[in-house]
Amino acid sequence: MATMSVTPVKSGALRAGSSKSVASRGTAAASAPSSDSAATPTISLNSRKSAVNCSTVPREREWPKGFIPPTAPIKPVRGSMGSENPANAIELTEEAISQLPEHERKRIRNTISARLSRARKEARVQALEEEYQVLSEKLEMTEQQYNEAMVRIRELEEQLRWSQ
């Protein structure tokens, strides 16, 4: 099985290095450096339904660790005597998928969509956690500045009372 590099597409869809990729039906933007095909792609935090709008967090993140990339092979449905043989995995090419029955094509599209959705959700959670950290640090710093200003105000008020 040939490895596929993932590059960004204008519409924000995933597209593998091969122009005949089924992964292009996804809605998350993913990209990887062309010099290193094993590098993890990135995923956009924004989708049609939701968006992360924070100036402190980038809109695109690295693909979450432990999540299957959308271009990974898809295992066929196992029967009662099925095996875990990875050689049976379906490559994500239009040619291979167009020869499958409609219900299999639908299952593959759904699998890719689910992978993207889970990865986007995890990336969104990570972005929100980072945003929480940044905002917590800002709040702590602001509270410290406020407390220092209040101490200074009390000192000045005390000086004012003694000077009158």
PDB file of C-alpha atoms in Angstrom:
ATOM      1  CA  MET A   1       0.000   0.000   0.000  1.00  0.00           C
ATOM      2  CA  ALA A   2       1.415   3.342  -1.015  1.00  0.00           C
ATOM      3  CA  THR A   3       1.557   6.113   1.532  1.00  0.00           C
ATOM      4  CA  MET A   4      -0.426   9.221   0.731  1.00  0.00           C
ATOM      5  CA  SER A   5       0.602  12.741   1.619  1.00  0.00           C
ATOM      6  CA  VAL A   6      -2.121  15.094   2.757  1.00  0.00           C
ATOM      7  CA  THR A   7      -2.289  18.602   1.347  1.00  0.00           C
ATOM      8  CA  PRO A   8      -4.703  21.485   1.898  1.00  0.00           C
ATOM      9  CA  VAL A   9      -7.477  22.187  -0.570  1.00  0.00           C
ATOM     10  CA  LYS A  10      -9.052  25.576  -1.242  1.00  0.00           C
ATOM     11  CA  SER A  11     -12.459  24.492   0.043  1.00  0.00           C
ATOM     12  CA  GLY A  12     -10.971  23.255   3.322  1.00  0.00           C
ATOM     13  CA  ALA A  13     -11.458  19.598   2.473  1.00  0.00           C
ATOM     14  CA  LEU A  14      -8.935  16.859   2.987  1.00  0.00           C
ATOM     15  CA  ARG A  15      -7.180  15.678  -0.094  1.00  0.00           C
ATOM     16  CA  ALA A  16      -4.468  13.039  -0.234  1.00  0.00           C
ATOM     17  CA  GLY A  17      -1.487  13.271  -2.574  1.00  0.00           C
ATOM     18  CA  SER A  18      -3.356  11.133  -5.067  1.00  0.00           C
ATOM     19  CA  SER A  19      -6.036  13.074  -6.944  1.00  0.00           C
ATOM     20  CA  LYS A  20      -8.329  10.055  -6.623  1.00  0.00           C
ATOM     21  CA  SER A  21      -8.777  10.180  -2.877  1.00  0.00           C
ATOM     22  CA  VAL A  22     -12.058   9.565  -1.102  1.00  0.00           C
ATOM     23  CA  ALA A  23     -10.761  11.506   1.880  1.00  0.00           C
ATOM     24  CA  SER A  24     -11.420  14.678  -0.112  1.00  0.00           C
ATOM     25  CA  ARG A  25     -15.067  14.393   0.956  1.00  0.00           C
ATOM     26  CA  GLY A  26     -14.139  15.387   4.538  1.00  0.00           C
ATOM     27  CA  THR A  27     -14.818  18.842   5.943  1.00  0.00           C
ATOM     28  CA  ALA A  28     -11.676  19.412   8.006  1.00  0.00           C
ATOM     29  CA  ALA A  29      -8.640  21.117   6.556  1.00  0.00           C
ATOM     30  CA  ALA A  30      -5.542  18.979   6.844  1.00  0.00           C
ATOM     31  CA  SER A  31      -2.039  19.475   5.569  1.00  0.00           C
ATOM     32  CA  ALA A  32       1.387  17.963   5.907  1.00  0.00           C
ATOM     33  CA  PRO A  33       4.808  19.024   4.696  1.00  0.00           C
ATOM     34  CA  SER A  34       5.557  17.512   1.293  1.00  0.00           C
ATOM     35  CA  SER A  35       9.096  16.572   2.317  1.00  0.00           C
ATOM     36  CA  ASP A  36       7.904  14.317   5.150  1.00  0.00           C
ATOM     37  CA  SER A  37       4.933  12.137   4.215  1.00  0.00           C
ATOM     38  CA  ALA A  38       4.898  10.560   7.691  1.00  0.00           C
ATOM     39  CA  ALA A  39       4.285  13.925   9.389  1.00  0.00           C
ATOM     40  CA  THR A  40       0.970  14.367  11.113  1.00  0.00           C
ATOM     41  CA  PRO A  41      -1.564  16.506   9.277  1.00  0.00           C
ATOM     42  CA  THR A  42      -3.283  19.512  10.784  1.00  0.00           C
ATOM     43  CA  ILE A  43      -6.993  19.900  11.355  1.00  0.00           C
ATOM     44  CA  SER A  44      -9.123  23.016  11.290  1.00  0.00           C
ATOM     45  CA  LEU A  45     -11.065  23.733  14.464  1.00  0.00           C
ATOM     46  CA  ASN A  46     -13.891  25.295  12.499  1.00  0.00           C
ATOM     47  CA  SER A  47     -16.657  23.379  10.794  1.00  0.00           C
ATOM     48  CA  ARG A  48     -20.043  24.358   9.415  1.00  0.00           C
ATOM     49  CA  LYS A  49     -21.672  23.801  12.804  1.00  0.00           C
ATOM     50  CA  SER A  50     -19.170  25.279  15.213  1.00  0.00           C
ATOM     51  CA  ALA A  51     -16.120  27.469  15.391  1.00  0.00           C
ATOM     52  CA  VAL A  52     -13.511  28.335  17.978  1.00  0.00           C
ATOM     53  CA  ASN A  53     -13.177  32.114  17.983  1.00  0.00           C
ATOM     54  CA  CYS A  54     -10.309  33.072  20.233  1.00  0.00           C
ATOM     55  CA  SER A  55      -7.412  35.331  19.370  1.00  0.00           C
ATOM     56  CA  THR A  56      -5.065  33.363  21.647  1.00  0.00           C
ATOM     57  CA  VAL A  57      -5.633  29.964  20.007  1.00  0.00           C
ATOM     58  CA  PRO A  58      -4.723  29.176  16.389  1.00  0.00           C
ATOM     59  CA  ARG A  59      -7.612  28.128  14.133  1.00  0.00           C
ATOM     60  CA  GLU A  60      -5.680  25.122  12.860  1.00  0.00           C
ATOM     61  CA  ARG A  61      -4.016  22.509  15.053  1.00  0.00           C
ATOM     62  CA  GLU A  62      -1.877  19.439  14.686  1.00  0.00           C
ATOM     63  CA  TRP A  63      -3.818  16.205  14.247  1.00  0.00           C
ATOM     64  CA  PRO A  64      -4.608  14.865  17.767  1.00  0.00           C
ATOM     65  CA  LYS A  65      -2.279  12.101  18.933  1.00  0.00           C
ATOM     66  CA  GLY A  66      -3.848   8.656  19.080  1.00  0.00           C
ATOM     67  CA  PHE A  67      -6.474   9.448  16.430  1.00  0.00           C
ATOM     68  CA  ILE A  68      -6.578   7.564  13.140  1.00  0.00           C
ATOM     69  CA  PRO A  69      -5.867   9.871  10.192  1.00  0.00           C
ATOM     70  CA  PRO A  70      -8.659   9.992   7.614  1.00  0.00           C
ATOM     71  CA  THR A  71      -6.372   8.612   4.908  1.00  0.00           C
ATOM     72  CA  ALA A  72      -5.607   5.421   6.861  1.00  0.00           C
ATOM     73  CA  PRO A  73      -6.877   2.165   5.337  1.00  0.00           C
ATOM     74  CA  ILE A  74     -10.382   1.089   6.320  1.00  0.00           C
ATOM     75  CA  LYS A  75     -10.920  -2.466   7.482  1.00  0.00           C
ATOM     76  CA  PRO A  76     -13.704  -4.389   5.769  1.00  0.00           C
ATOM     77  CA  VAL A  77     -16.765  -5.537   7.696  1.00  0.00           C
ATOM     78  CA  ARG A  78     -15.906  -8.736   9.548  1.00  0.00           C
ATOM     79  CA  GLY A  79     -18.187 -11.706   9.194  1.00  0.00           C
ATOM     80  CA  SER A  80     -18.634 -14.404  11.806  1.00  0.00           C
ATOM     81  CA  MET A  81     -15.349 -15.976  10.676  1.00  0.00           C
ATOM     82  CA  GLY A  82     -13.579 -12.709   9.846  1.00  0.00           C
ATOM     83  CA  SER A  83      -9.922 -12.123  10.620  1.00  0.00           C
ATOM     84  CA  GLU A  84      -7.932  -9.088  11.735  1.00  0.00           C
ATOM     85  CA  ASN A  85      -5.725  -9.300   8.636  1.00  0.00           C
ATOM     86  CA  PRO A  86      -4.626  -5.764   7.719  1.00  0.00           C
ATOM     87  CA  ALA A  87      -4.040  -6.981   4.153  1.00  0.00           C
ATOM     88  CA  ASN A  88      -7.824  -6.872   3.739  1.00  0.00           C
ATOM     89  CA  ALA A  89      -7.886  -3.136   4.428  1.00  0.00           C
ATOM     90  CA  ILE A  90      -9.409  -1.004   1.692  1.00  0.00           C
ATOM     91  CA  GLU A  91      -7.228   1.707   0.163  1.00  0.00           C
ATOM     92  CA  LEU A  92      -8.843   5.119  -0.047  1.00  0.00           C
ATOM     93  CA  THR A  93      -8.884   5.521  -3.811  1.00  0.00           C
ATOM     94  CA  GLU A  94     -11.876   6.302  -6.008  1.00  0.00           C
ATOM     95  CA  GLU A  95     -11.125   3.306  -8.238  1.00  0.00           C
ATOM     96  CA  ALA A  96     -11.163   0.801  -5.383  1.00  0.00           C
ATOM     97  CA  ILE A  97     -14.239   2.290  -3.783  1.00  0.00           C
ATOM     98  CA  SER A  98     -16.241   2.693  -6.996  1.00  0.00           C
ATOM     99  CA  GLN A  99     -16.123  -1.089  -7.436  1.00  0.00           C
ATOM    100  CA  LEU A 100     -17.762  -1.696  -4.057  1.00  0.00           C
ATOM    101  CA  PRO A 101     -21.508  -1.969  -3.443  1.00  0.00           C
ATOM    102  CA  GLU A 102     -23.345   1.229  -2.480  1.00  0.00           C
ATOM    103  CA  HIS A 103     -23.733   0.245   1.188  1.00  0.00           C
ATOM    104  CA  GLU A 104     -19.951  -0.305   1.445  1.00  0.00           C
ATOM    105  CA  ARG A 105     -19.240   3.065  -0.179  1.00  0.00           C
ATOM    106  CA  LYS A 106     -21.615   4.698   2.277  1.00  0.00           C
ATOM    107  CA  ARG A 107     -19.910   2.899   5.192  1.00  0.00           C
ATOM    108  CA  ILE A 108     -16.487   4.100   4.027  1.00  0.00           C
ATOM    109  CA  ARG A 109     -17.690   7.704   3.659  1.00  0.00           C
ATOM    110  CA  ASN A 110     -19.233   7.486   7.115  1.00  0.00           C
ATOM    111  CA  THR A 111     -16.004   6.045   8.575  1.00  0.00           C
ATOM    112  CA  ILE A 112     -13.962   8.907   7.134  1.00  0.00           C
ATOM    113  CA  SER A 113     -16.506  11.444   8.335  1.00  0.00           C
ATOM    114  CA  ALA A 114     -16.505   9.924  11.834  1.00  0.00           C
ATOM    115  CA  ARG A 115     -12.691  10.002  11.981  1.00  0.00           C
ATOM    116  CA  LEU A 116     -12.685  13.667  11.022  1.00  0.00           C
ATOM    117  CA  SER A 117     -15.451  14.493  13.465  1.00  0.00           C
ATOM    118  CA  ARG A 118     -13.734  12.766  16.404  1.00  0.00           C
ATOM    119  CA  ALA A 119     -10.390  14.387  15.602  1.00  0.00           C
ATOM    120  CA  ARG A 120     -11.990  17.820  15.175  1.00  0.00           C
ATOM    121  CA  LYS A 121     -13.810  17.428  18.490  1.00  0.00           C
ATOM    122  CA  GLU A 122     -10.601  16.451  20.300  1.00  0.00           C
ATOM    123  CA  ALA A 123      -8.692  19.326  18.682  1.00  0.00           C
ATOM    124  CA  ARG A 124     -11.476  21.705  19.731  1.00  0.00           C
ATOM    125  CA  VAL A 125     -11.316  20.422  23.327  1.00  0.00           C
ATOM    126  CA  GLN A 126      -7.537  20.870  23.346  1.00  0.00           C
ATOM    127  CA  ALA A 127      -7.914  24.404  21.950  1.00  0.00           C
ATOM    128  CA  LEU A 128     -10.464  25.287  24.609  1.00  0.00           C
ATOM    129  CA  GLU A 129      -8.196  23.880  27.328  1.00  0.00           C
ATOM    130  CA  GLU A 130      -5.331  26.014  26.016  1.00  0.00           C
ATOM    131  CA  GLU A 131      -7.626  29.041  25.879  1.00  0.00           C
ATOM    132  CA  TYR A 132      -8.643  28.353  29.486  1.00  0.00           C
ATOM    133  CA  GLN A 133      -4.964  28.247  30.510  1.00  0.00           C
ATOM    134  CA  VAL A 134      -4.202  31.530  28.746  1.00  0.00           C
ATOM    135  CA  LEU A 135      -7.252  33.269  30.185  1.00  0.00           C
ATOM    136  CA  SER A 136      -6.553  31.902  33.685  1.00  0.00           C
ATOM    137  CA  GLU A 137      -3.014  33.283  33.529  1.00  0.00           C
ATOM    138  CA  LYS A 138      -4.353  36.639  32.297  1.00  0.00           C
ATOM    139  CA  LEU A 139      -6.910  36.724  35.104  1.00  0.00           C
ATOM    140  CA  GLU A 140      -4.275  35.881  37.703  1.00  0.00           C
ATOM    141  CA  MET A 141      -1.996  38.623  36.377  1.00  0.00           C
ATOM    142  CA  THR A 142      -4.867  41.137  36.322  1.00  0.00           C
ATOM    143  CA  GLU A 143      -5.876  40.240  39.885  1.00  0.00           C
ATOM    144  CA  GLN A 144      -2.269  40.714  40.992  1.00  0.00           C
ATOM    145  CA  GLN A 145      -2.114  44.127  39.292  1.00  0.00           C
ATOM    146  CA  TYR A 146      -5.435  45.072  40.896  1.00  0.00           C
ATOM    147  CA  ASN A 147      -4.205  44.053  44.360  1.00  0.00           C
ATOM    148  CA  GLU A 148      -0.970  46.011  43.869  1.00  0.00           C
ATOM    149  CA  ALA A 149      -2.967  49.055  42.740  1.00  0.00           C
ATOM    150  CA  MET A 150      -5.269  48.778  45.777  1.00  0.00           C
ATOM    151  CA  VAL A 151      -2.243  48.641  48.103  1.00  0.00           C
ATOM    152  CA  ARG A 152      -0.809  51.719  46.379  1.00  0.00           C
ATOM    153  CA  ILE A 153      -4.167  53.541  46.681  1.00  0.00           C
ATOM    154  CA  ARG A 154      -4.316  52.757  50.402  1.00  0.00           C
ATOM    155  CA  GLU A 155      -0.753  54.029  50.844  1.00  0.00           C
ATOM    156  CA  LEU A 156      -1.569  57.260  48.998  1.00  0.00           C
ATOM    157  CA  GLU A 157      -4.797  57.742  50.976  1.00  0.00           C
ATOM    158  CA  GLU A 158      -2.836  57.242  54.197  1.00  0.00           C
ATOM    159  CA  GLN A 159      -0.247  59.811  53.080  1.00  0.00           C
ATOM    160  CA  LEU A 160      -3.033  62.222  52.177  1.00  0.00           C
ATOM    161  CA  ARG A 161      -4.607  61.894  55.638  1.00  0.00           C
ATOM    162  CA  TRP A 162      -1.282  62.578  57.383  1.00  0.00           C
ATOM    163  CA  SER A 163      -0.477  65.580  55.194  1.00  0.00           C
ATOM    164  CA  GLN A 164      -3.742  67.396  56.009  1.00  0.00           C
TER     165      GLN A 164
END
